[in-house]
Every structure is written in C-alpha cells, then in structure tokens.
Coordinates of C-alpha atoms in Angstrom, one line a residue:
Chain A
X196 CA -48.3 -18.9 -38.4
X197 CA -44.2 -18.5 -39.4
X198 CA -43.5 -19.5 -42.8
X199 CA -40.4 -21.3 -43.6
X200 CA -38.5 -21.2 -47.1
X201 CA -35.8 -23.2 -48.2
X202 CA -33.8 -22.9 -50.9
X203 CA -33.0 -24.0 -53.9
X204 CA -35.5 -27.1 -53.9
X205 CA -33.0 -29.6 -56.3
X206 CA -29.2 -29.0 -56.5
X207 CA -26.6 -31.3 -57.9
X208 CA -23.3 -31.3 -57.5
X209 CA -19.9 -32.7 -58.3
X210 CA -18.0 -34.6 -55.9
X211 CA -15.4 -31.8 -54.1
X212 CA -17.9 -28.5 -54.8
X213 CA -19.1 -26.5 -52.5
X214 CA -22.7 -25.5 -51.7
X215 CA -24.9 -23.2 -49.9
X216 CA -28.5 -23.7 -48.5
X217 CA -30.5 -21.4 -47.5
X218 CA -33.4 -20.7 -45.2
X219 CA -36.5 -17.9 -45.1
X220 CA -38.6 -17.6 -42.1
X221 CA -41.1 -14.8 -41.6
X222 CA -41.4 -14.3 -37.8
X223 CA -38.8 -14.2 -35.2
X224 CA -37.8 -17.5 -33.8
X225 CA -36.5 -18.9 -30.6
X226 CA -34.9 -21.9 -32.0
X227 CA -33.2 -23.0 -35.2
X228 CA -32.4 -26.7 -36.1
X229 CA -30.7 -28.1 -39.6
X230 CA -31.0 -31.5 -39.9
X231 CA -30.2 -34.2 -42.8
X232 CA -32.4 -37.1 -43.4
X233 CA -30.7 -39.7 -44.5
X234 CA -31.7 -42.4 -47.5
X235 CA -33.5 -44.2 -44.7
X236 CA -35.5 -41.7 -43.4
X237 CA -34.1 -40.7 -40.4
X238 CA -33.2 -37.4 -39.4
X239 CA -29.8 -36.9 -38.6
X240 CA -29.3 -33.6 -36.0
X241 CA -26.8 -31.4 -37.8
X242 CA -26.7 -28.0 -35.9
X243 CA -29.1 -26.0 -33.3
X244 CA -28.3 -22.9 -34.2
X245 CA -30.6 -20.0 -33.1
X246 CA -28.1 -17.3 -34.0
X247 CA -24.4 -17.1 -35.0
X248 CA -22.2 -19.0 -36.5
X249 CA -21.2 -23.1 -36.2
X250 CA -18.9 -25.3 -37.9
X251 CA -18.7 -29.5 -37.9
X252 CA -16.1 -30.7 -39.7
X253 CA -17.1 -30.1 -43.6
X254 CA -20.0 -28.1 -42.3
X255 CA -21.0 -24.9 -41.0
X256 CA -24.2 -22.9 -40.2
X257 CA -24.8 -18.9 -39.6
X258 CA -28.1 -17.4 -38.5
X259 CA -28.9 -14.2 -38.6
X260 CA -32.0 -13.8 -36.8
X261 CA -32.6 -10.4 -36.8
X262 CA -32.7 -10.9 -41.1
X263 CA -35.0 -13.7 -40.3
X264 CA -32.6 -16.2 -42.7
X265 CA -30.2 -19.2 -42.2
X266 CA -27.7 -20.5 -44.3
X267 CA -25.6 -24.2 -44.8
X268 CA -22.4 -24.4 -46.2
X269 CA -21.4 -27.8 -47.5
X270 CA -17.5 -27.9 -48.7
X271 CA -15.6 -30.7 -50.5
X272 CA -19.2 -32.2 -50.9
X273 CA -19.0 -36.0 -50.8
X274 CA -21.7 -39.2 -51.9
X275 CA -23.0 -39.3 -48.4
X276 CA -23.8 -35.9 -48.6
X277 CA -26.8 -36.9 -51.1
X278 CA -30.5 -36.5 -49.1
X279 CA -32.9 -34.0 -48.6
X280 CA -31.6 -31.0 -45.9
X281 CA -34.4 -29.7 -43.6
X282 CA -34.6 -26.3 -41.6
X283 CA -36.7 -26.1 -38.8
X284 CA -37.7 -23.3 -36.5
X285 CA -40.0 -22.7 -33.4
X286 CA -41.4 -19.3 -32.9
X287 CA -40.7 -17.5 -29.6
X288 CA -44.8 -17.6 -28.7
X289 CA -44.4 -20.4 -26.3
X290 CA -42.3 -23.3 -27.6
X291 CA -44.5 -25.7 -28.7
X292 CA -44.5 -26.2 -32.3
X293 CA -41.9 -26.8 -34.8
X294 CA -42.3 -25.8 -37.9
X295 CA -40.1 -27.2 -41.1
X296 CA -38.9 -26.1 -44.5
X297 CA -39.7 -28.2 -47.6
X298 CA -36.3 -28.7 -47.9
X299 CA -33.1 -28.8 -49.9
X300 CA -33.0 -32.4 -51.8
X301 CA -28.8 -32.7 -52.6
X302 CA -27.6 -35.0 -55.1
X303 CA -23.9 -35.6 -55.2
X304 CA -22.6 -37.3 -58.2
X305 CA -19.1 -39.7 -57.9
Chain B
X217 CA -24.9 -40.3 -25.6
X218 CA -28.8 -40.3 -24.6
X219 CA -31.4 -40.9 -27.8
X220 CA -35.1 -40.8 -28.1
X221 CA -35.9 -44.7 -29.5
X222 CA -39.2 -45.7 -31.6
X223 CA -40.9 -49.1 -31.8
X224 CA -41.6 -50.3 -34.1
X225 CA -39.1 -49.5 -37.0
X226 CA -41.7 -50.5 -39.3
X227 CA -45.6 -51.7 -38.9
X228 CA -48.1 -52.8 -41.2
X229 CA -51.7 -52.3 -40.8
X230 CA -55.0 -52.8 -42.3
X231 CA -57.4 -49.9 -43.2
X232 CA -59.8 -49.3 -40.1
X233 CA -57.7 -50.8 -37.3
X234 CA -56.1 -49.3 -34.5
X235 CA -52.3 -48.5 -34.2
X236 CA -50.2 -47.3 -31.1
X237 CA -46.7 -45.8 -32.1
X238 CA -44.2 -45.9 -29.1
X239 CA -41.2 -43.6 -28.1
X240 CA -39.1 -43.7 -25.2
X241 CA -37.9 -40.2 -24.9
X242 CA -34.8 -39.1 -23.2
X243 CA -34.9 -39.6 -19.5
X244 CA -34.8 -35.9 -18.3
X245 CA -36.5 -34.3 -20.7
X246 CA -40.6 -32.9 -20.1
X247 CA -41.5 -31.8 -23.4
X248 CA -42.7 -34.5 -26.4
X249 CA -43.4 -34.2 -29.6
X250 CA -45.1 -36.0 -32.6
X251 CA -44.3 -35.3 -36.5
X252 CA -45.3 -37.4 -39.7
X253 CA -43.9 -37.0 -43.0
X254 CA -45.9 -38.5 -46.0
X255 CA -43.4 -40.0 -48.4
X256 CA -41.9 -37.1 -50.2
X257 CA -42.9 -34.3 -48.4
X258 CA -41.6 -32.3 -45.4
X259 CA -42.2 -33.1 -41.8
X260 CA -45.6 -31.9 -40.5
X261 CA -46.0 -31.2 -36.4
X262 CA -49.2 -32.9 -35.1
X263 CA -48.6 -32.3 -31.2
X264 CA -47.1 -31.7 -28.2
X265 CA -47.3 -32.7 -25.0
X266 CA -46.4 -31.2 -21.5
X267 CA -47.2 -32.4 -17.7
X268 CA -49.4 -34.9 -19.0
X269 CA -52.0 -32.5 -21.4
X270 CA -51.5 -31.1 -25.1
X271 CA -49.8 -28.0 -25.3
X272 CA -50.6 -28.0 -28.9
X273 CA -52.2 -29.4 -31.5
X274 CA -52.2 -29.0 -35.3
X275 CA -55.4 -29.6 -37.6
X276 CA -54.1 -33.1 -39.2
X277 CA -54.4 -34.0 -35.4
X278 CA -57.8 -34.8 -35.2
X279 CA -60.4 -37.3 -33.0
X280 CA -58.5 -40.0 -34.7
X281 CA -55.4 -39.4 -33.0
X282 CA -54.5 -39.4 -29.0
X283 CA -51.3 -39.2 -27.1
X284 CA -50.5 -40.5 -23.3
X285 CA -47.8 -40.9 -21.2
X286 CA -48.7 -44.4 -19.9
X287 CA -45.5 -44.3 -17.7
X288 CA -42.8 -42.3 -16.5
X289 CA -40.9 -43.5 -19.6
X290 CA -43.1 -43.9 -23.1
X291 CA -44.6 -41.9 -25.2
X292 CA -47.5 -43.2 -27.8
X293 CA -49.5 -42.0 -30.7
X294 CA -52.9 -43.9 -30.7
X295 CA -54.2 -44.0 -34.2
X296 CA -57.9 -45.2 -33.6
X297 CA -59.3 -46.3 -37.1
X298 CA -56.2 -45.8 -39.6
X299 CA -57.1 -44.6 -43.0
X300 CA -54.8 -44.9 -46.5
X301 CA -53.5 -41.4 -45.9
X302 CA -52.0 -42.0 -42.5
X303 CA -49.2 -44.0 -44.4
X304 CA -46.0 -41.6 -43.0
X305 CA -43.5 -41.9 -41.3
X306 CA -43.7 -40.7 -37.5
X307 CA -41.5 -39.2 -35.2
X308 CA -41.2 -38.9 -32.1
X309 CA -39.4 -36.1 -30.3
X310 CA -38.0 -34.9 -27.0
X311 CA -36.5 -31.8 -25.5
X312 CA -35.5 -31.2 -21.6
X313 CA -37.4 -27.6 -21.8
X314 CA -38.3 -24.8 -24.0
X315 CA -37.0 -21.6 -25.5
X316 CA -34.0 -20.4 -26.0
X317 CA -31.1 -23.1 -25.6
X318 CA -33.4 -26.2 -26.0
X319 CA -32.7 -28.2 -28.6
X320 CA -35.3 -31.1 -30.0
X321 CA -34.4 -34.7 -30.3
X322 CA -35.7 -36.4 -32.7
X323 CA -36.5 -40.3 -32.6
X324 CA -35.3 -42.8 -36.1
X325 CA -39.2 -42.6 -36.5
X326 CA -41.5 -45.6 -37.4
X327 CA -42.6 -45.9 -41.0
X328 CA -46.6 -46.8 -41.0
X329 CA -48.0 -48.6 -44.4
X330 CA -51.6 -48.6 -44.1
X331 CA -52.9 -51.1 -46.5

C-alpha cells in the first residue's frame, strides 16, 4: 500500500520563525489533506490540497504530485501553533482508504 | 457551516463489554469513515462504508468491530467485547463522494478508556 513520510518528526521553534513541513508519499494520490490536531485531540482541517499551491492566512501548502511530496509553510509562528501536523493522502485505486503520516509534532516557545 | 458530530466526547468502559460510538455525518454526504489513534501515535483507517456495505476494511478491523447505518442520519462503530488496547481515540468521518475534489470531514472524535 502507499507509504506516507513526514518530516522532521520534532521541531521547535521561536515565537515569529518560520517553518517548513514536509510530506513523502510513494504512490500517486487522488487526494491530499493537512490537518492540525489540536492539544485536545481534535483534528483541525487545514488544507485539501491535491496539487498546487494554497495559502490561509499565516499558512500555505504546495503539492507537487507528479514528485509525489507536499510541503507546509508556517510563518511568524505563534503558541497556538504548538501540536502535532498530520498529512494524509488517499490513493487514486478507488477512494476508500486514507492513509496518514506520523506526523510533524511543533513546539513553539513564547 | 455543516460538521460531522460524535457522541460521546468521552466514554468509559470495562474490559469485555460492549461499546457503540456514534457519528452524525454531514447530511449529503454517502461515504463514511472510521479512524482510531492510540495515544501518541498517528491516525489508523479501520473502515469505510458506502450504500450500506464495507467498501474497505483494514486488518485492526476485525470480528470485534461492526459498523451500520441504523438510520438515514448516524453512523456507529460497535465494539463487541472491548479489550485494553482499544483505548484510542475514534473518529468519525464523512465525505459527499470520492476522488478527485472530495475532501474528508472529520468528526472531534470520542476518546475510549477501556479499563
């Protein structure tokens, strides 16, 4: 089945750096999601991004899915930023299975 | 905007008895999914479900687990005999179709101690 890689594992930063996540799969993929999950466990929808290029506010996503990678840009990273950053892609065989990253766990210190 | 919910937030069970997660998936939407995550670890798919039947299934779901569509508006994940290692969180997700352009939904999910 696809694999998915995230990295790095752990990053730290200081308040108001920047950062860049990134994300391997091994297969081609119909969809692409990001998502945050917050200190209480929820998973917070931060871009469905199958290709191209998005921005939110602070944050911005590009796929390029004929590399087979994705990447997160964080700017001016604040507290709230702190959790653990999930990719999570579906493979173009049917539809019916997600598959996520380990994920990015983000610290932000004050 | 629309949301998947999940009831209950939190539920607390004893080793060997039976459990029933709930999700109310978004109204329009036909596809519905089910992921745990075991405290500290990434989120793991256990099903899907389409026009009432599994479209697929991965190996942690096993006898143990069942889904259904009781109505035309919940979704459940039966957990017949629950064991210590089903302690996770679960969510439940929704999605109006699949491929290209279909995003997933994910529910607030319900944190299951098993004790």
């Amino acid at each position: 089945g696809i694999q998915v890689e995230q990295s790095p594992p752990d990053l730290i930063l200081q308040e108001g750096a920047n950062s860049t996540l990134r994300c391997n799969f091994s297969d081609s993929v119909n969809n692409l999601q990001w998502f945050h999950q917050n200190p209480w466990g929820q998973l917070i929808n931060l871009f469905y991004i199958p290709s191209g290029t998005k921005q939110n506010g602070r944050l911005s996503a590009t796929t390029v899915a004929t590399e087979r990678y994705s990447l997160l840009y964080i700017s001016s990273s604040q507290t709230t930023d702190s959790g653990v950053y999930f990719c999570a892609v579906e493979d173009d065989t049917g539809g019916f299975k997600t598959i996520f990253g380990a994920g990015t766990r983000l610290f932000v210190k004050a | 905007e629309p949301e998947v919910t999940q009831t209950p937030s939190h539920q607390v069970t004893q080793m060997g008895q039976e459990v029933i997660l709930r999700c109310v998936p978004i109204s329009n939407h036909l596809y519905f999914y089910w992921y745990r995550q075991i405290l500290g670890q990434k989120v793991e798919f256990l099903v899907s479900f389409y026009n009432n039947e599994i479209s697929e299934k991965s190996e942690i779901f096993d006898d143990q687990f069942s889904v259904e569509r009781p109505d035309g508006s919940n979704f459940t994940l039966k957990i017949r005999s629950t064991k210590l290692e089903d302690s996770a969180m679960y969510f439940c997700a929704s999605r109006e179709n699949v491929g290209a352009g279909y995003e997933q939904y994910f529910g607030p999910g319900t944190r299951l101690t098993v004790t």
